């Protein structure tokens, strides 16, 4: 990603689908459509919301899905937190406390997926606070 793009206020929804597509390609061997229940495929928004709301370690950050496109191609959401690096380190140090974004992967796959996801987000914006589609007041601090 170019330095210029990193410095621009680029809406996350214009970038995330391609990032997720890349992640899906990386993990294509562990992400088969057969692994999803019919409900999860038909109601991805509810499924993602359930994952985020059930994760106790996300009290200092807020993940709010705002638009779900074709689920296996990508989804859009915004992230706000005091420090992405701090959150990323929490994931690395305490992976068992974080719910995977995609179910039924190997334990190693779950950790890798979370790490790669946050590494991509950290590259998109290096600011202390990310505000990509929501407002800080909507975030849980």
Tab-separated table of C-alpha atoms in Angstrom:
chain	number	residue	atom	x	y	z
A	1	UNK	CA	0.000	0.000	0.000
A	2	UNK	CA	1.394	3.384	-0.922
A	3	UNK	CA	2.401	5.950	1.667
A	4	UNK	CA	-0.027	8.400	0.088
A	5	UNK	CA	-2.962	6.031	0.513
A	6	UNK	CA	-2.046	5.450	4.154
A	7	UNK	CA	-2.143	9.180	4.801
A	8	UNK	CA	-5.538	9.731	3.203
A	9	UNK	CA	-8.827	9.431	5.045
A	10	UNK	CA	-9.887	6.406	3.055
A	11	UNK	CA	-13.240	4.914	4.117
A	12	UNK	CA	-12.643	1.423	5.459
A	13	UNK	CA	-15.558	0.078	3.423
A	14	UNK	CA	-13.640	0.841	0.243
A	15	UNK	CA	-10.697	-1.312	1.327
A	16	UNK	CA	-11.839	-4.118	3.599
A	17	UNK	CA	-13.475	-6.412	1.002
A	18	UNK	CA	-10.193	-6.803	-0.876
A	19	UNK	CA	-8.342	-7.391	2.399
A	20	UNK	CA	-10.821	-10.056	3.426
A	21	UNK	CA	-10.643	-11.624	-0.033
A	22	UNK	CA	-6.886	-11.921	0.436
A	23	UNK	CA	-7.351	-13.509	3.851
A	24	UNK	CA	-9.857	-15.967	2.449
A	25	UNK	CA	-7.418	-16.960	-0.270
A	26	UNK	CA	-4.672	-17.438	2.332
A	27	UNK	CA	-6.919	-19.734	4.347
A	28	UNK	CA	-8.885	-21.314	1.510
A	29	UNK	CA	-7.971	-24.808	2.693
A	30	UNK	CA	-9.641	-24.272	6.060
A	31	UNK	CA	-12.557	-22.111	4.941
A	32	UNK	CA	-15.004	-24.296	3.082
A	33	UNK	CA	-18.630	-23.339	2.557
A	34	UNK	CA	-19.576	-26.700	4.047
A	35	UNK	CA	-18.232	-25.488	7.403
A	36	UNK	CA	-21.018	-22.903	7.672
A	37	UNK	CA	-24.512	-23.614	8.882
A	38	UNK	CA	-27.387	-22.375	6.754
A	39	UNK	CA	-28.273	-19.776	9.386
A	40	UNK	CA	-24.743	-18.372	9.467
A	41	UNK	CA	-24.668	-18.047	5.699
A	42	UNK	CA	-28.095	-16.419	5.527
A	43	UNK	CA	-27.651	-14.095	8.497
A	44	UNK	CA	-23.977	-13.070	8.548
A	45	UNK	CA	-24.686	-9.710	10.184
A	46	UNK	CA	-26.313	-11.337	13.222
A	47	UNK	CA	-23.556	-13.925	13.351
A	48	UNK	CA	-20.740	-11.363	13.346
A	49	UNK	CA	-22.554	-9.207	15.884
A	50	UNK	CA	-22.936	-12.233	18.162
A	51	UNK	CA	-19.218	-12.978	17.943
A	52	UNK	CA	-18.175	-9.451	18.845
A	53	UNK	CA	-20.691	-9.042	21.661
A	54	UNK	CA	-19.583	-12.302	23.280
A	55	UNK	CA	-15.887	-11.411	23.484
A	56	UNK	CA	-15.004	-10.136	26.997
A	57	UNK	CA	-11.649	-8.684	25.968
A	58	UNK	CA	-13.205	-6.104	23.666
A	59	UNK	CA	-14.227	-3.685	26.411
A	60	UNK	CA	-11.529	-1.226	25.332
A	61	UNK	CA	-12.437	-1.440	21.666
A	62	UNK	CA	-15.642	-1.543	19.716
A	63	UNK	CA	-16.279	-3.518	16.557
A	64	UNK	CA	-19.496	-2.671	14.779
A	65	UNK	CA	-20.387	-4.355	11.511
A	66	UNK	CA	-22.262	-1.821	9.407
A	67	UNK	CA	-22.711	-3.600	6.114
A	68	UNK	CA	-22.427	-7.195	5.022
A	69	UNK	CA	-21.994	-7.959	1.348
A	70	UNK	CA	-21.627	-11.448	-0.030
A	71	UNK	CA	-20.319	-13.064	3.088
A	72	UNK	CA	-17.539	-15.197	1.671
A	73	UNK	CA	-16.240	-12.244	-0.339
A	74	UNK	CA	-15.935	-9.672	2.405
A	75	UNK	CA	-17.658	-7.513	4.962
A	76	UNK	CA	-17.339	-3.910	6.083
A	77	UNK	CA	-16.970	-2.646	9.621
A	78	UNK	CA	-15.300	0.159	11.492
A	79	UNK	CA	-12.903	-0.112	14.381
A	80	UNK	CA	-12.134	2.331	17.154
A	81	UNK	CA	-9.604	1.750	19.887
A	82	UNK	CA	-6.998	3.665	21.854
A	83	UNK	CA	-4.163	1.662	20.375
A	84	UNK	CA	-4.362	-0.929	17.624
A	85	UNK	CA	-0.920	-2.200	18.574
A	86	UNK	CA	-2.076	-2.782	22.148
A	87	UNK	CA	-5.093	-4.707	20.921
A	88	UNK	CA	-2.970	-6.707	18.477
A	89	UNK	CA	-0.563	-7.626	21.283
A	90	UNK	CA	-3.491	-8.753	23.439
A	91	UNK	CA	-4.523	-11.099	20.661
A	92	UNK	CA	-1.013	-12.492	20.316
A	93	UNK	CA	-0.495	-12.884	24.074
A	94	UNK	CA	-4.010	-14.137	24.914
A	95	UNK	CA	-5.384	-15.765	21.764
A	96	UNK	CA	-7.738	-18.055	23.672
A	97	UNK	CA	-9.681	-15.025	24.931
A	98	UNK	CA	-10.563	-13.889	21.430
A	99	UNK	CA	-13.382	-15.400	19.437
A	100	UNK	CA	-12.325	-16.278	15.864
A	101	UNK	CA	-13.864	-14.299	13.021
A	102	UNK	CA	-14.509	-17.522	11.106
A	103	UNK	CA	-15.595	-20.779	12.766
A	104	UNK	CA	-14.277	-24.308	12.526
A	105	UNK	CA	-10.685	-23.535	11.731
A	106	UNK	CA	-7.730	-25.199	13.383
A	107	UNK	CA	-6.543	-23.545	16.587
A	108	UNK	CA	-3.468	-22.288	14.764
A	109	UNK	CA	-5.644	-21.061	11.923
A	110	UNK	CA	-7.805	-19.045	14.308
A	111	UNK	CA	-4.813	-17.254	15.757
A	112	UNK	CA	-3.271	-16.633	12.354
A	113	UNK	CA	-6.510	-15.230	10.955
A	114	UNK	CA	-6.948	-12.801	13.834
A	115	UNK	CA	-3.319	-11.720	13.709
A	116	UNK	CA	-3.338	-11.153	9.952
A	117	UNK	CA	-6.634	-9.269	10.142
A	118	UNK	CA	-5.335	-6.812	12.704
A	119	UNK	CA	-1.984	-6.511	10.969
A	120	UNK	CA	-3.829	-5.400	7.829
A	121	UNK	CA	-5.926	-2.913	9.786
A	122	UNK	CA	-2.825	-1.528	11.482
A	123	UNK	CA	-1.295	-0.880	8.069
A	124	UNK	CA	-4.415	0.914	6.837
A	125	UNK	CA	-4.246	3.588	9.500
A	126	UNK	CA	-1.432	4.212	11.977
A	127	UNK	CA	-3.296	6.851	13.994
A	128	UNK	CA	-3.849	6.360	17.717
A	129	UNK	CA	-7.611	6.321	17.232
A	130	UNK	CA	-9.304	4.804	14.225
A	131	UNK	CA	-12.587	6.396	13.242
A	132	UNK	CA	-13.608	4.807	9.982
A	133	UNK	CA	-17.332	5.148	9.533
A	134	UNK	CA	-18.467	5.597	13.125
A	135	UNK	CA	-17.815	8.213	15.760
A	136	UNK	CA	-15.691	7.973	18.885
A	137	UNK	CA	-18.775	8.481	21.038
A	138	UNK	CA	-20.158	5.211	19.698
A	139	UNK	CA	-17.087	3.276	20.850
A	140	UNK	CA	-16.691	1.495	24.125
A	141	UNK	CA	-13.574	2.938	25.727
